Amino acid sequence: NLAVGQIPVTFNYHNESADILWMRQNAPSFGQVLSAETLAKVLNLEPDEIDANFPIQEVSTGVPFIIVPLKTLASLKKAQVNLDKYFELVDRMEAKEILIFCPETYSDLNDLSVRVFAHSLGIPEDPATGSANGCLAGYLVEYAYYGEAKIDVRVEQGYEIDRPSLLLLQAGQNEGEIAVLVGGKVVMVAKGEFV
């Protein structure tokens, strides 16, 4: 139960134990389009490192993110947020966080590499962001990133901060809107109870 409503979670089972958890997010909405020059300054990149075939755009499935398509893993690795330019940008936008992605990956098993910057929340970089990747899934379908109106991809995140993570994205057109699923596995790191 979230501020944007109920988000259903389903389980895939393997050998009688939960294997992959899938979160069905709200259908994406698409907001403001931004220039490569603006985001290049925010990310300390050159404008031609951003893929001009696809827009830089605010996308939300409940929490808005600025989605930025890059061409190469080298650009993704070297991106570094200029905090002055970042706060100047997000001060006038609904989206306060940035997801950058590229089609080159650390692992040959994966389809995309992603980084998420959330300085406005006090998180310089997040290792695995389900809400942001849901927005990315909607974006990939909306702009036929893979040449069709559906996706089933593996996304790696967190490598640059030594916390590698894997998220699974499935999305496609369904009765006039984009249905988005974000899946993955979890690892228990702590356990407790309220008394």
mmCIF file of C-alpha atoms in Angstrom:
data_model
loop_
_atom_site.group_PDB
_atom_site.id
_atom_site.type_symbol
_atom_site.label_atom_id
_atom_site.label_comp_id
_atom_site.label_asym_id
_atom_site.label_seq_id
_atom_site.Cartn_x
_atom_site.Cartn_y
_atom_site.Cartn_z
ATOM 1 C CA ASN A 1 0.000 0.000 0.000
ATOM 2 C CA LEU A 2 1.705 3.144 -1.235
ATOM 3 C CA ALA A 3 0.744 6.775 -1.694
ATOM 4 C CA VAL A 4 0.028 6.017 -5.375
ATOM 5 C CA GLY A 5 -2.295 3.114 -4.482
ATOM 6 C CA GLN A 6 -1.990 -0.627 -4.068
ATOM 7 C CA ILE A 7 0.955 -2.152 -5.936
ATOM 8 C CA PRO A 8 0.405 -5.903 -6.377
ATOM 9 C CA VAL A 9 3.352 -8.259 -5.850
ATOM 10 C CA THR A 10 3.336 -11.821 -7.169
ATOM 11 C CA PHE A 11 5.776 -14.675 -6.659
ATOM 12 C CA ASN A 12 7.337 -17.109 -9.119
ATOM 13 C CA TYR A 13 8.231 -20.369 -7.412
ATOM 14 C CA HIS A 14 11.122 -22.753 -8.072
ATOM 15 C CA ASN A 15 11.423 -26.018 -6.126
ATOM 16 C CA GLU A 16 8.589 -24.915 -3.815
ATOM 17 C CA SER A 17 10.312 -21.714 -2.711
ATOM 18 C CA ALA A 18 9.752 -18.152 -3.895
ATOM 19 C CA ASP A 19 12.275 -17.437 -6.648
ATOM 20 C CA ILE A 20 11.387 -14.120 -8.304
ATOM 21 C CA LEU A 21 9.093 -11.423 -6.932
ATOM 22 C CA TRP A 22 7.230 -9.300 -9.507
ATOM 23 C CA MET A 23 5.810 -5.837 -8.754
ATOM 24 C CA ARG A 24 3.094 -4.551 -11.118
ATOM 25 C CA GLN A 25 3.499 -0.797 -11.282
ATOM 26 C CA ASN A 26 1.000 1.805 -12.429
ATOM 27 C CA ALA A 27 0.864 2.633 -16.140
ATOM 28 C CA PRO A 28 3.541 5.214 -16.966
ATOM 29 C CA SER A 29 2.861 8.864 -17.672
ATOM 30 C CA PHE A 30 5.252 10.969 -19.723
ATOM 31 C CA GLY A 31 6.181 14.516 -18.823
ATOM 32 C CA GLN A 32 8.628 17.205 -19.811
ATOM 33 C CA VAL A 33 11.285 16.583 -22.480
ATOM 34 C CA LEU A 34 14.725 18.052 -21.768
ATOM 35 C CA SER A 35 17.734 18.932 -23.885
ATOM 36 C CA ALA A 36 20.974 16.975 -24.137
ATOM 37 C CA GLU A 37 22.886 20.184 -23.395
ATOM 38 C CA THR A 38 21.053 20.626 -20.081
ATOM 39 C CA LEU A 39 21.571 17.044 -18.882
ATOM 40 C CA ALA A 40 25.163 16.907 -20.120
ATOM 41 C CA LYS A 41 25.960 19.809 -17.764
ATOM 42 C CA VAL A 42 24.179 18.086 -14.877
ATOM 43 C CA LEU A 43 26.031 14.785 -15.489
ATOM 44 C CA ASN A 44 29.448 16.201 -16.453
ATOM 45 C CA LEU A 45 29.202 14.597 -19.899
ATOM 46 C CA GLU A 46 29.409 15.891 -23.461
ATOM 47 C CA PRO A 47 26.038 16.293 -25.247
ATOM 48 C CA ASP A 48 27.073 13.794 -27.944
ATOM 49 C CA GLU A 49 27.435 11.075 -25.285
ATOM 50 C CA ILE A 50 23.638 11.154 -24.941
ATOM 51 C CA ASP A 51 21.723 9.060 -27.499
ATOM 52 C CA ALA A 52 19.918 11.569 -29.720
ATOM 53 C CA ASN A 53 17.646 8.826 -31.132
ATOM 54 C CA PHE A 54 15.567 8.876 -27.932
ATOM 55 C CA PRO A 55 14.279 11.726 -25.745
ATOM 56 C CA ILE A 56 15.430 12.760 -22.298
ATOM 57 C CA GLN A 57 12.120 12.787 -20.471
ATOM 58 C CA GLU A 58 10.317 12.761 -17.151
ATOM 59 C CA VAL A 59 8.492 9.445 -16.706
ATOM 60 C CA SER A 60 6.393 8.341 -13.747
ATOM 61 C CA THR A 61 4.726 5.111 -12.650
ATOM 62 C CA GLY A 62 4.013 6.750 -9.288
ATOM 63 C CA VAL A 63 7.368 8.383 -8.573
ATOM 64 C CA PRO A 64 8.784 10.500 -11.435
ATOM 65 C CA PHE A 65 12.327 10.124 -12.761
ATOM 66 C CA ILE A 66 14.263 11.873 -15.505
ATOM 67 C CA ILE A 67 15.275 9.135 -17.975
ATOM 68 C CA VAL A 68 18.528 9.787 -19.864
ATOM 69 C CA PRO A 69 19.655 7.437 -22.687
ATOM 70 C CA LEU A 70 23.443 7.203 -23.106
ATOM 71 C CA LYS A 71 25.374 5.573 -25.925
ATOM 72 C CA THR A 72 28.142 3.730 -24.087
ATOM 73 C CA LEU A 73 29.128 2.091 -20.827
ATOM 74 C CA ALA A 74 32.181 4.364 -20.706
ATOM 75 C CA SER A 75 29.887 7.403 -20.509
ATOM 76 C CA LEU A 76 27.678 5.712 -17.916
ATOM 77 C CA LYS A 77 30.724 4.928 -15.743
ATOM 78 C CA LYS A 78 32.180 8.437 -15.875
ATOM 79 C CA ALA A 79 28.915 10.337 -15.272
ATOM 80 C CA GLN A 80 29.190 12.463 -12.149
ATOM 81 C CA VAL A 81 26.477 14.755 -10.870
ATOM 82 C CA ASN A 82 27.224 18.483 -10.765
ATOM 83 C CA LEU A 83 25.190 19.278 -7.669
ATOM 84 C CA ASP A 84 24.694 22.958 -8.457
ATOM 85 C CA LYS A 85 23.315 22.169 -11.925
ATOM 86 C CA TYR A 86 21.301 19.218 -10.562
ATOM 87 C CA PHE A 87 19.462 21.233 -7.895
ATOM 88 C CA GLU A 88 18.962 24.098 -10.332
ATOM 89 C CA LEU A 89 17.266 21.634 -12.719
ATOM 90 C CA VAL A 90 15.092 19.641 -10.309
ATOM 91 C CA ASP A 91 13.975 22.774 -8.476
ATOM 92 C CA ARG A 92 11.690 23.517 -11.444
ATOM 93 C CA MET A 93 10.588 19.954 -12.246
ATOM 94 C CA GLU A 94 8.258 17.331 -10.857
ATOM 95 C CA ALA A 95 10.972 14.640 -11.161
ATOM 96 C CA LYS A 96 13.775 15.042 -8.628
ATOM 97 C CA GLU A 97 15.809 11.921 -9.424
ATOM 98 C CA ILE A 98 17.734 10.861 -12.543
ATOM 99 C CA LEU A 99 18.107 7.443 -14.171
ATOM 100 C CA ILE A 100 20.793 7.071 -16.843
ATOM 101 C CA PHE A 101 21.080 3.925 -18.947
ATOM 102 C CA CYS A 102 23.003 2.436 -21.857
ATOM 103 C CA PRO A 103 22.849 -0.735 -23.989
ATOM 104 C CA GLU A 104 26.393 -1.831 -23.078
ATOM 105 C CA THR A 105 26.766 -3.925 -19.936
ATOM 106 C CA TYR A 106 29.288 -5.319 -17.476
ATOM 107 C CA SER A 107 27.803 -8.820 -17.907
ATOM 108 C CA ASP A 108 26.997 -10.389 -21.272
ATOM 109 C CA LEU A 109 23.907 -11.919 -19.619
ATOM 110 C CA ASN A 110 22.305 -8.488 -19.185
ATOM 111 C CA ASP A 111 20.644 -6.100 -21.647
ATOM 112 C CA LEU A 112 21.077 -2.654 -20.085
ATOM 113 C CA SER A 113 23.252 -0.965 -17.503
ATOM 114 C CA VAL A 114 21.672 1.678 -15.242
ATOM 115 C CA ARG A 115 22.631 4.234 -12.618
ATOM 116 C CA VAL A 116 20.202 6.212 -10.433
ATOM 117 C CA PHE A 117 21.065 9.497 -8.713
ATOM 118 C CA ALA A 118 18.749 10.687 -5.928
ATOM 119 C CA HIS A 119 20.589 13.542 -4.228
ATOM 120 C CA SER A 120 17.311 15.279 -3.389
ATOM 121 C CA LEU A 121 16.516 12.296 -1.131
ATOM 122 C CA GLY A 122 20.016 12.304 0.369
ATOM 123 C CA ILE A 123 21.023 9.268 -1.741
ATOM 124 C CA PRO A 124 23.948 10.109 -4.049
ATOM 125 C CA GLU A 125 23.521 6.789 -5.893
ATOM 126 C CA ASP A 126 21.111 3.896 -5.394
ATOM 127 C CA PRO A 127 22.171 0.288 -6.088
ATOM 128 C CA ALA A 128 18.763 -1.126 -7.123
ATOM 129 C CA THR A 129 15.755 1.082 -7.801
ATOM 130 C CA GLY A 130 12.480 -0.663 -8.632
ATOM 131 C CA SER A 131 10.503 2.561 -9.022
ATOM 132 C CA ALA A 132 13.032 4.072 -11.448
ATOM 133 C CA ASN A 133 13.344 0.889 -13.485
ATOM 134 C CA GLY A 134 9.559 0.726 -13.823
ATOM 135 C CA CYS A 135 9.716 4.169 -15.424
ATOM 136 C CA LEU A 136 12.522 2.917 -17.673
ATOM 137 C CA ALA A 137 10.398 -0.091 -18.703
ATOM 138 C CA GLY A 138 7.548 2.197 -19.762
ATOM 139 C CA TYR A 139 9.980 4.459 -21.625
ATOM 140 C CA LEU A 140 11.518 1.505 -23.521
ATOM 141 C CA VAL A 141 8.066 0.451 -24.726
ATOM 142 C CA GLU A 142 6.815 3.975 -25.498
ATOM 143 C CA TYR A 143 9.787 4.684 -27.742
ATOM 144 C CA ALA A 144 10.216 1.126 -29.110
ATOM 145 C CA TYR A 145 13.838 1.083 -27.927
ATOM 146 C CA TYR A 146 14.118 -2.524 -29.120
ATOM 147 C CA GLY A 147 11.985 -1.950 -32.208
ATOM 148 C CA GLU A 148 8.748 -3.346 -30.782
ATOM 149 C CA ALA A 149 6.011 -2.466 -28.319
ATOM 150 C CA LYS A 150 7.068 -4.942 -25.618
ATOM 151 C CA ILE A 151 10.184 -5.734 -23.622
ATOM 152 C CA ASP A 152 11.605 -8.530 -21.469
ATOM 153 C CA VAL A 153 15.043 -7.398 -20.318
ATOM 154 C CA ARG A 154 17.672 -7.846 -17.617
ATOM 155 C CA VAL A 155 18.995 -4.613 -16.096
ATOM 156 C CA GLU A 156 22.174 -4.334 -14.051
ATOM 157 C CA GLN A 157 22.604 -1.524 -11.523
ATOM 158 C CA GLY A 158 24.938 -0.637 -8.662
ATOM 159 C CA TYR A 159 28.220 -1.762 -10.215
ATOM 160 C CA GLU A 160 29.823 1.680 -9.870
ATOM 161 C CA ILE A 161 29.282 1.645 -6.090
ATOM 162 C CA ASP A 162 30.325 -2.012 -5.611
ATOM 163 C CA ARG A 163 26.766 -3.198 -4.969
ATOM 164 C CA PRO A 164 25.863 -5.029 -8.191
ATOM 165 C CA SER A 165 22.154 -5.739 -8.549
ATOM 166 C CA LEU A 166 19.896 -7.321 -11.157
ATOM 167 C CA LEU A 167 16.362 -6.187 -11.995
ATOM 168 C CA LEU A 168 14.040 -7.864 -14.494
ATOM 169 C CA LEU A 169 11.726 -5.709 -16.584
ATOM 170 C CA GLN A 170 8.687 -6.823 -18.557
ATOM 171 C CA ALA A 171 6.350 -4.342 -20.203
ATOM 172 C CA GLY A 172 4.046 -4.029 -23.173
ATOM 173 C CA GLN A 173 0.944 -2.368 -24.566
ATOM 174 C CA ASN A 174 -2.242 -3.636 -22.906
ATOM 175 C CA GLU A 175 -5.657 -2.176 -23.765
ATOM 176 C CA GLY A 176 -4.321 1.266 -24.635
ATOM 177 C CA GLU A 177 -1.816 1.649 -21.828
ATOM 178 C CA ILE A 178 1.570 0.217 -20.957
ATOM 179 C CA ALA A 179 1.606 -2.586 -18.377
ATOM 180 C CA VAL A 180 4.841 -2.606 -16.342
ATOM 181 C CA LEU A 181 6.332 -5.406 -14.243
ATOM 182 C CA VAL A 182 9.584 -5.101 -12.284
ATOM 183 C CA GLY A 183 11.019 -8.310 -10.894
ATOM 184 C CA GLY A 184 13.974 -9.551 -8.932
ATOM 185 C CA LYS A 185 15.256 -11.608 -6.085
ATOM 186 C CA VAL A 186 15.959 -10.413 -2.577
ATOM 187 C CA VAL A 187 18.619 -11.314 -0.041
ATOM 188 C CA MET A 188 17.805 -11.113 3.655
ATOM 189 C CA VAL A 189 20.271 -8.848 5.431
ATOM 190 C CA ALA A 190 18.417 -8.356 8.732
ATOM 191 C CA LYS A 191 15.428 -9.658 10.619
ATOM 192 C CA GLY A 192 13.486 -8.338 13.593
ATOM 193 C CA GLU A 193 10.102 -7.932 15.188
ATOM 194 C CA PHE A 194 8.032 -5.098 16.598
ATOM 195 C CA VAL A 195 7.073 -5.447 20.255
#
